[in-house]
PDB file of C-alpha atoms in Angstrom:
ATOM      1  CA  MET A 300       6.852   0.094  -4.721  1.00 78.00           C
ATOM      2  CA  SER A 301       6.472  -0.232  -0.981  1.00 82.00           C
ATOM      3  CA  VAL A 302       4.298   1.014   1.876  1.00 80.00           C
ATOM      4  CA  GLY A 303       5.874   1.387   5.287  1.00 74.00           C
ATOM      5  CA  GLY A 304       8.877  -0.640   4.094  1.00 75.00           C
ATOM      6  CA  GLU A 305       6.696  -3.552   2.893  1.00 78.00           C
ATOM      7  CA  ASP A 306       6.799  -4.346  -0.814  1.00 80.00           C
ATOM      8  CA  LEU A 307       3.424  -4.314  -2.574  1.00 78.00           C
ATOM      9  CA  GLU A 308       2.156  -6.878  -5.062  1.00 79.00           C
ATOM     10  CA  MET A 309       2.486  -5.380  -8.543  1.00 76.00           C
ATOM     11  CA  LEU A 310      -0.545  -6.082 -10.767  1.00 78.00           C
ATOM     12  CA  ALA A 311       0.017  -3.939 -13.870  1.00 78.00           C
ATOM     13  CA  GLU A 312       2.318  -1.220 -15.147  1.00 71.00           C
ATOM     14  CA  SER A 313       2.342   1.258 -18.023  1.00 71.00           C
ATOM     15  CA  PRO A 314       4.583   4.242 -18.795  1.00 68.00           C
ATOM     16  CA  ARG A 315       2.153   6.497 -16.894  1.00 72.00           C
ATOM     17  CA  LYS A 316       0.548   4.270 -14.285  1.00 75.00           C
ATOM     18  CA  ILE A 317       1.247   1.490 -11.798  1.00 78.00           C
ATOM     19  CA  VAL A 318      -1.442  -0.721 -10.267  1.00 81.00           C
ATOM     20  CA  ALA A 319      -0.557  -2.606  -7.091  1.00 81.00           C
ATOM     21  CA  ARG A 320      -2.406  -4.502  -4.372  1.00 80.00           C
ATOM     22  CA  ASN A 321      -1.889  -3.079  -0.895  1.00 79.00           C
ATOM     23  CA  THR A 322      -0.876  -6.167   1.079  1.00 76.00           C
ATOM     24  CA  SER A 323       0.448  -4.181   4.048  1.00 74.00           C
ATOM     25  CA  LYS A 324      -0.930  -5.264   7.411  1.00 75.00           C
ATOM     26  CA  GLN A 325      -0.280  -1.804   8.862  1.00 78.00           C
ATOM     27  CA  VAL A 326      -3.216   0.560   9.223  1.00 84.00           C
ATOM     28  CA  GLY A 327      -2.952   4.315   9.564  1.00 85.00           C
ATOM     29  CA  LEU A 328      -0.350   6.709   8.175  1.00 81.00           C
ATOM     30  CA  SER A 329       2.847   5.431   6.588  1.00 80.00           C
ATOM     31  CA  GLU A 330       5.038   6.288   3.600  1.00 80.00           C
ATOM     32  CA  LEU A 331       4.597   5.174   0.006  1.00 82.00           C
ATOM     33  CA  GLU A 332       7.851   4.876  -1.949  1.00 83.00           C
ATOM     34  CA  VAL A 333       8.177   4.291  -5.683  1.00 82.00           C
ATOM     35  CA  ASN A 334      11.525   3.678  -7.375  1.00 77.00           C
ATOM     36  CA  GLU A 335      11.723   3.894 -11.166  1.00 73.00           C
ATOM     37  CA  ARG A 336      15.184   3.778 -12.707  1.00 68.00           C
ATOM     38  CA  ASP A 337      16.934   6.906 -11.423  1.00 69.00           C
ATOM     39  CA  GLN A 338      13.873   8.470  -9.807  1.00 77.00           C
ATOM     40  CA  THR A 339      12.400   8.087  -6.350  1.00 78.00           C
ATOM     41  CA  ALA A 340       9.062   9.456  -5.173  1.00 80.00           C
ATOM     42  CA  ARG A 341       7.803   9.339  -1.611  1.00 80.00           C
ATOM     43  CA  GLY A 342       4.439  10.333  -0.284  1.00 79.00           C
ATOM     44  CA  GLU A 343       2.166  10.177   2.702  1.00 79.00           C
ATOM     45  CA  PHE A 344      -0.039   7.095   2.438  1.00 81.00           C
ATOM     46  CA  ARG A 345      -2.930   5.982   4.612  1.00 84.00           C
ATOM     47  CA  THR A 346      -4.118   2.382   4.862  1.00 85.00           C
ATOM     48  CA  LEU A 347      -7.667   2.072   6.198  1.00 88.00           C
ATOM     49  CA  GLY A 348      -9.228  -0.985   7.764  1.00 89.00           C
ATOM     50  CA  ILE A 349     -12.921  -1.862   7.963  1.00 90.00           C
ATOM     51  CA  LYS A 350     -14.730  -4.593   9.886  1.00 91.00           C
ATOM     52  CA  LEU A 351     -18.431  -5.509   9.764  1.00 92.00           C
ATOM     53  CA  SER A 352     -19.940  -7.750  12.418  1.00 92.00           C
ATOM     54  CA  ALA A 353     -23.285  -8.683  13.952  1.00 91.00           C
ATOM     55  CA  PRO A 354     -24.179 -10.701  17.080  1.00 91.00           C
ATOM     56  CA  LYS A 355     -26.519 -12.943  15.068  1.00 89.00           C
ATOM     57  CA  LEU A 356     -26.210 -13.917  11.414  1.00 87.00           C
ATOM     58  CA  ASP A 357     -29.263 -16.158  10.978  1.00 87.00           C
ATOM     59  CA  LEU A 358     -32.470 -14.135  11.384  1.00 90.00           C
ATOM     60  CA  LEU A 359     -36.076 -15.293  11.239  1.00 92.00           C
ATOM     61  CA  ARG A 360     -38.759 -13.078   9.727  1.00 93.00           C
ATOM     62  CA  GLY A 361     -39.199  -9.995  11.948  1.00 94.00           C
ATOM     63  CA  GLU A 362     -36.181 -10.847  14.095  1.00 94.00           C
ATOM     64  CA  GLN A 363     -33.612  -8.088  14.657  1.00 94.00           C
ATOM     65  CA  THR A 364     -29.890  -7.751  15.256  1.00 93.00           C
ATOM     66  CA  THR A 365     -27.361  -4.924  15.001  1.00 95.00           C
ATOM     67  CA  LEU A 366     -24.746  -4.376  12.317  1.00 94.00           C
ATOM     68  CA  ILE A 367     -21.527  -2.965  13.849  1.00 94.00           C
ATOM     69  CA  VAL A 368     -19.194  -1.120  11.470  1.00 94.00           C
ATOM     70  CA  THR A 369     -15.665  -0.304  12.640  1.00 94.00           C
ATOM     71  CA  VAL A 370     -13.208   1.726  10.540  1.00 93.00           C
ATOM     72  CA  THR A 371      -9.562   1.958  11.683  1.00 92.00           C
ATOM     73  CA  GLY A 372      -6.478   3.856  10.548  1.00 90.00           C
ATOM     74  CA  LEU A 373      -8.103   7.301  10.785  1.00 91.00           C
ATOM     75  CA  GLU A 374      -5.571   8.948  13.096  1.00 90.00           C
ATOM     76  CA  GLY A 375      -5.017  12.594  12.212  1.00 86.00           C
ATOM     77  CA  ILE A 376      -7.492  12.893   9.335  1.00 87.00           C
ATOM     78  CA  LYS A 377      -8.264  16.492   8.410  1.00 87.00           C
ATOM     79  CA  GLU A 378     -10.990  15.882   5.828  1.00 88.00           C
ATOM     80  CA  VAL A 379     -14.071  13.683   5.688  1.00 91.00           C
ATOM     81  CA  VAL A 380     -13.543  10.041   4.714  1.00 91.00           C
ATOM     82  CA  PRO A 381     -16.335   8.452   2.625  1.00 92.00           C
ATOM     83  CA  LEU A 382     -17.904   5.214   3.859  1.00 92.00           C
ATOM     84  CA  GLU A 383     -20.472   3.241   1.854  1.00 93.00           C
ATOM     85  CA  LEU A 384     -22.674   0.423   3.138  1.00 93.00           C
ATOM     86  CA  GLU A 385     -24.642  -1.714   0.712  1.00 93.00           C
ATOM     87  CA  ASN A 386     -27.106  -4.467   1.567  1.00 92.00           C
ATOM     88  CA  LYS A 387     -26.783  -7.050  -1.216  1.00 91.00           C
ATOM     89  CA  SER A 388     -29.533  -9.261   0.259  1.00 91.00           C
ATOM     90  CA  SER A 389     -32.595  -7.027   0.578  1.00 92.00           C
ATOM     91  CA  SER A 390     -34.897 -10.031   0.068  1.00 93.00           C
ATOM     92  CA  VAL A 391     -33.445 -11.605   3.233  1.00 92.00           C
ATOM     93  CA  ILE A 392     -32.862  -8.633   5.560  1.00 92.00           C
ATOM     94  CA  GLN A 393     -33.586  -4.924   5.706  1.00 95.00           C
ATOM     95  CA  MET A 394     -31.014  -2.393   6.886  1.00 94.00           C
ATOM     96  CA  ALA A 395     -32.337   0.635   8.762  1.00 94.00           C
ATOM     97  CA  GLY A 396     -31.599   3.844   6.897  1.00 93.00           C
ATOM     98  CA  GLY A 397     -31.707   2.300   3.430  1.00 94.00           C
ATOM     99  CA  GLU A 398     -30.129  -0.547   1.512  1.00 93.00           C
ATOM    100  CA  VAL A 399     -27.361   1.733   0.164  1.00 94.00           C
ATOM    101  CA  GLN A 400     -25.974   4.348   2.546  1.00 94.00           C
ATOM    102  CA  ARG A 401     -23.195   6.870   1.988  1.00 93.00           C
ATOM    103  CA  ILE A 402     -21.664   8.266   5.157  1.00 93.00           C
ATOM    104  CA  ASN A 403     -18.997  10.948   5.576  1.00 93.00           C
ATOM    105  CA  ILE A 404     -16.706  10.271   8.523  1.00 93.00           C
ATOM    106  CA  SER A 405     -15.604  13.633   9.939  1.00 93.00           C
ATOM    107  CA  PRO A 406     -12.473  14.156  12.069  1.00 92.00           C
ATOM    108  CA  SER A 407     -14.637  14.984  15.106  1.00 94.00           C
ATOM    109  CA  GLN A 408     -16.227  11.507  14.937  1.00 95.00           C
ATOM    110  CA  VAL A 409     -12.899   9.682  15.199  1.00 93.00           C
ATOM    111  CA  GLN A 410     -11.769   8.429  18.606  1.00 93.00           C
ATOM    112  CA  GLY A 411      -8.285   6.971  18.919  1.00 91.00           C
ATOM    113  CA  GLY A 412      -8.055   6.526  15.157  1.00 91.00           C
ATOM    114  CA  THR A 413     -11.315   4.532  15.074  1.00 95.00           C
ATOM    115  CA  TYR A 414     -14.846   5.270  13.882  1.00 95.00           C
ATOM    116  CA  THR A 415     -17.780   3.045  14.860  1.00 95.00           C
ATOM    117  CA  THR A 416     -21.398   3.142  13.777  1.00 95.00           C
ATOM    118  CA  GLU A 417     -24.336   0.754  14.101  1.00 95.00           C
ATOM    119  CA  ARG A 418     -27.353  -0.087  11.962  1.00 94.00           C
ATOM    120  CA  PRO A 419     -30.373  -2.198  13.003  1.00 95.00           C
ATOM    121  CA  LEU A 420     -31.045  -5.203  10.757  1.00 94.00           C
ATOM    122  CA  THR A 421     -34.473  -6.853  10.435  1.00 95.00           C
ATOM    123  CA  GLY A 422     -35.087 -10.304   8.983  1.00 94.00           C
ATOM    124  CA  VAL A 423     -37.409 -10.576   5.961  1.00 95.00           C
ATOM    125  CA  GLN A 424     -36.971 -14.307   5.539  1.00 93.00           C
ATOM    126  CA  ARG A 425     -34.492 -16.845   6.834  1.00 90.00           C
ATOM    127  CA  GLY A 426     -31.290 -17.197   4.824  1.00 86.00           C
ATOM    128  CA  ALA A 427     -27.726 -16.043   4.307  1.00 84.00           C
ATOM    129  CA  PHE A 428     -27.125 -12.350   3.682  1.00 88.00           C
ATOM    130  CA  THR A 429     -24.294 -10.105   2.503  1.00 91.00           C
ATOM    131  CA  ILE A 430     -23.542  -6.497   3.412  1.00 92.00           C
ATOM    132  CA  ILE A 431     -20.574  -4.763   1.809  1.00 92.00           C
ATOM    133  CA  GLY A 432     -18.669  -1.903   3.435  1.00 92.00           C
ATOM    134  CA  THR A 433     -16.281   0.272   1.429  1.00 91.00           C
ATOM    135  CA  VAL A 434     -14.103   3.051   2.798  1.00 88.00           C
ATOM    136  CA  THR A 435     -11.748   5.250   0.772  1.00 80.00           C
ATOM    137  CA  GLY A 436      -9.081   7.807   1.579  1.00 68.00           C
ATOM    138  CA  GLY A 437      -6.758  10.190  -0.287  1.00 55.00           C
ATOM    139  CA  ARG A 438      -2.983  10.328  -0.712  1.00 47.00           C
ATOM    140  CA  ARG A 439      -0.727  13.382  -0.852  1.00 42.00           C
ATOM    141  CA  ILE A 440       2.800  13.424  -2.260  1.00 34.00           C
ATOM    142  CA  ILE A 441       5.121  15.132   0.214  1.00 32.00           C
ATOM    143  CA  GLU A 442       8.560  14.460  -1.196  1.00 34.00           C
ATOM    144  CA  GLN A 443       9.994  13.777  -4.627  1.00 31.00           C
ATOM    145  CA  THR A 444      13.537  13.195  -5.802  1.00 28.00           C
ATOM    146  CA  PRO A 445      13.477  13.608  -9.612  1.00 29.00           C
ATOM    147  CA  LYS A 446      16.375  13.109 -11.943  1.00 25.00           C
ATOM    148  CA  ILE A 447      18.736  16.091 -11.707  1.00 21.00           C
ATOM    149  CA  ALA A 448      20.279  17.503 -14.885  1.00 25.00           C
ATOM    150  CA  GLY A 449      23.201  19.889 -14.785  1.00 26.00           C
ATOM    151  CA  GLY A 450      26.686  20.699 -15.995  1.00 29.00           C
ATOM    152  CA  GLY A 451      29.677  18.439 -15.697  1.00 30.00           C
ATOM    153  CA  PRO A 452      30.239  14.893 -16.949  1.00 31.00           C
ATOM    154  CA  GLN A 453      27.177  12.740 -17.467  1.00 31.00           C
ATOM    155  CA  VAL A 454      27.045   9.312 -15.819  1.00 33.00           C
ATOM    156  CA  SER A 455      25.143   6.441 -17.392  1.00 40.00           C
ATOM    157  CA  ASN A 456      21.983   5.423 -15.524  1.00 52.00           C
ATOM    158  CA  ASN A 457      22.806   1.773 -16.183  1.00 64.00           C
ATOM    159  CA  PRO A 458      24.740   0.159 -13.319  1.00 72.00           C
ATOM    160  CA  PRO A 459      28.197  -0.966 -14.458  1.00 75.00           C
ATOM    161  CA  GLY A 460      27.932  -4.363 -16.128  1.00 81.00           C
ATOM    162  CA  TYR A 461      24.113  -4.350 -16.243  1.00 82.00           C
ATOM    163  CA  THR A 462      21.222  -2.904 -18.247  1.00 82.00           C
ATOM    164  CA  LEU A 463      18.096  -1.526 -16.570  1.00 77.00           C
ATOM    165  CA  CYS A 464      14.965  -3.389 -17.639  1.00 74.00           C
ATOM    166  CA  GLY A 465      12.358  -0.710 -16.895  1.00 64.00           C
ATOM    167  CA  ALA A 466      10.332  -2.870 -14.471  1.00 65.00           C
ATOM    168  CA  ILE A 467      10.110  -2.000 -10.783  1.00 66.00           C
ATOM    169  CA  CYS A 468      11.697  -3.656  -7.768  1.00 72.00           C
ATOM    170  CA  GLY A 469      10.588  -2.789  -4.269  1.00 71.00           C
ATOM    171  CA  SER A 470      12.673  -0.977  -1.687  1.00 74.00           C
ATOM    172  CA  PRO A 471      15.449  -2.983  -0.011  1.00 80.00           C
ATOM    173  CA  ARG A 472      14.171  -5.158   2.797  1.00 81.00           C
ATOM    174  CA  VAL A 473      15.687  -4.412   6.201  1.00 81.00           C
ATOM    175  CA  GLU A 474      15.916  -7.396   8.526  1.00 79.00           C
ATOM    176  CA  GLN A 475      14.021  -6.682  11.734  1.00 75.00           C
ATOM    177  CA  GLY A 476      16.266  -5.615  14.582  1.00 76.00           C
ATOM    178  CA  THR A 477      19.365  -5.375  12.364  1.00 82.00           C
ATOM    179  CA  SER A 478      20.926  -3.116   9.743  1.00 82.00           C
ATOM    180  CA  LYS A 479      21.116  -5.927   7.166  1.00 87.00           C
ATOM    181  CA  VAL A 480      19.418  -5.365   3.787  1.00 87.00           C
ATOM    182  CA  SER A 481      18.495  -7.511   0.796  1.00 88.00           C
ATOM    183  CA  CYS A 482      16.369  -7.469  -2.368  1.00 86.00           C
ATOM    184  CA  ARG A 483      13.367  -9.708  -2.898  1.00 81.00           C
ATOM    185  CA  PRO A 484      12.142 -10.886  -6.319  1.00 82.00           C
ATOM    186  CA  SER A 485       9.536  -8.747  -8.103  1.00 77.00           C
ATOM    187  CA  SER A 486       6.925 -10.369 -10.344  1.00 75.00           C
ATOM    188  CA  THR A 487       7.049  -7.541 -12.890  1.00 70.00           C
ATOM    189  CA  CYS A 488      10.835  -7.753 -13.039  1.00 77.00           C
ATOM    190  CA  THR A 489      10.805 -11.542 -13.390  1.00 81.00           C
ATOM    191  CA  GLN A 490       8.186 -11.366 -16.138  1.00 77.00           C
ATOM    192  CA  ALA A 491      10.506  -9.014 -18.022  1.00 77.00           C
ATOM    193  CA  GLY A 492      13.202 -11.701 -17.922  1.00 84.00           C
ATOM    194  CA  CYS A 493      15.291  -9.758 -15.414  1.00 87.00           C
ATOM    195  CA  ARG A 494      16.318  -9.875 -11.751  1.00 87.00           C
ATOM    196  CA  CYS A 495      16.267  -7.516  -8.804  1.00 87.00           C
ATOM    197  CA  ARG A 496      19.795  -6.752  -7.615  1.00 89.00           C
ATOM    198  CA  LEU A 497      20.965  -4.765  -4.628  1.00 89.00           C
ATOM    199  CA  PHE A 498      23.123  -1.718  -5.413  1.00 85.00           C
ATOM    200  CA  ARG A 499      24.406   1.187  -3.379  1.00 84.00           C
ATOM    201  CA  HIS A 500      25.541   4.753  -4.007  1.00 78.00           C
ATOM    202  CA  LYS A 501      27.052   7.457  -1.847  1.00 78.00           C
ATOM    203  CA  LYS A 502      24.582   9.558   0.094  1.00 70.00           C
ATOM    204  CA  GLY A 503      23.964  13.165  -0.859  1.00 59.00           C
ATOM    205  CA  ALA A 504      23.011  12.682  -4.518  1.00 51.00           C
ATOM    206  CA  PRO A 505      20.454  10.574  -6.408  1.00 47.00           C
ATOM    207  CA  PRO A 506      21.823   7.464  -8.138  1.00 48.00           C
ATOM    208  CA  ALA A 507      21.492   9.176 -11.531  1.00 46.00           C
ATOM    209  CA  GLY A 508      24.522  11.294 -10.635  1.00 37.00           C
ATOM    210  CA  LYS A 509      26.787   8.500  -9.460  1.00 47.00           C
ATOM    211  CA  SER A 510      27.736   5.031 -10.596  1.00 65.00           C
ATOM    212  CA  LEU A 511      25.866   2.344  -8.714  1.00 77.00           C
ATOM    213  CA  GLU A 512      27.983  -0.233  -6.948  1.00 85.00           C
ATOM    214  CA  ASP A 513      26.821  -3.853  -7.235  1.00 87.00           C
ATOM    215  CA  VAL A 514      26.219  -5.473  -3.834  1.00 90.00           C
ATOM    216  CA  ALA A 515      24.135  -8.657  -4.116  1.00 86.00           C
ATOM    217  CA  ASP A 516      21.622 -10.602  -6.215  1.00 86.00           C
ATOM    218  CA  GLN A 517      17.965 -11.081  -5.258  1.00 77.00           C
ATOM    219  CA  GLY A 518      17.408 -13.755  -2.634  1.00 76.00           C
ATOM    220  CA  ALA A 519      21.034 -13.616  -1.462  1.00 81.00           C
ATOM    221  CA  ASP A 520      21.869 -13.443   2.239  1.00 84.00           C
ATOM    222  CA  PRO A 521      21.273  -9.947   3.678  1.00 87.00           C
ATOM    223  CA  VAL A 522      24.321  -7.707   3.825  1.00 89.00           C
ATOM    224  CA  ASP A 523      25.319  -5.144   6.448  1.00 89.00           C
ATOM    225  CA  GLN A 524      24.664  -1.528   5.503  1.00 87.00           C
ATOM    226  CA  GLU A 525      27.727   0.705   5.587  1.00 87.00           C
ATOM    227  CA  ALA A 526      27.545   4.288   6.770  1.00 85.00           C
ATOM    228  CA  GLY A 527      27.558   6.892   4.022  1.00 81.00           C
ATOM    229  CA  PHE A 528      25.739   4.768   1.453  1.00 82.00           C
ATOM    230  CA  THR A 529      22.148   4.524   0.248  1.00 81.00           C
ATOM    231  CA  TYR A 530      20.984   1.051  -0.823  1.00 82.00           C
ATOM    232  CA  VAL A 531      18.543   0.508  -3.707  1.00 81.00           C
ATOM    233  CA  CYS A 532      17.047  -2.411  -5.616  1.00 82.00           C
ATOM    234  CA  ARG A 533      17.110  -2.248  -9.425  1.00 82.00           C
ATOM    235  CA  CYS A 534      15.610  -4.535 -12.068  1.00 81.00           C
ATOM    236  CA  VAL A 535      18.516  -5.448 -14.368  1.00 84.00           C
ATOM    237  CA  LYS A 536      19.801  -8.019 -16.801  1.00 86.00           C
TER     238      LYS A 536
END
């Protein structure tokens, strides 16, 4: 599983669900890609960023400062995006508008992909305080490439000489500024006692309909992509 070409950290997997940590440093729209055996699914994916700051973090009783909330990655939103602010230290500070606030960010409030709002803070007593900001967004699948069944000879899904393990490897990593690709290790694949290997198949059909050609093992030096081929990483033993 990858977002914008960056492999995600896999946390858990079941036959119906995958849980991963989004470690991508990109914010805004990108593409989510999931590869599972002979199936590939791609979808529009939005990574949102949120930053909370204040000019002064140590307030005396009655002293005030301003909480500044900045949400990024909102370019092109067409629906409201929920934002929640929660003051976890109400005995130390008060947040104007309430200690728990739910805000809907509308497209008209976004400027250059960014939304900013402010809340006055008033000290109750001196001490450290914590305010938590949470922002969530949706995801919409825009392209899927399922396994295709049809007439003619059937080709095994297992790459020649290997057996698929069922765990997931990320998309091939493309070296920046080059056409070289490689496979990186996947924790779920390693835990299954298997390895991520780089394979390729001719373009124009999903790998279920063609034998996969072995290219390189995980961690090997990147190889040059050849025209007319699609490169994939598969968890095998």
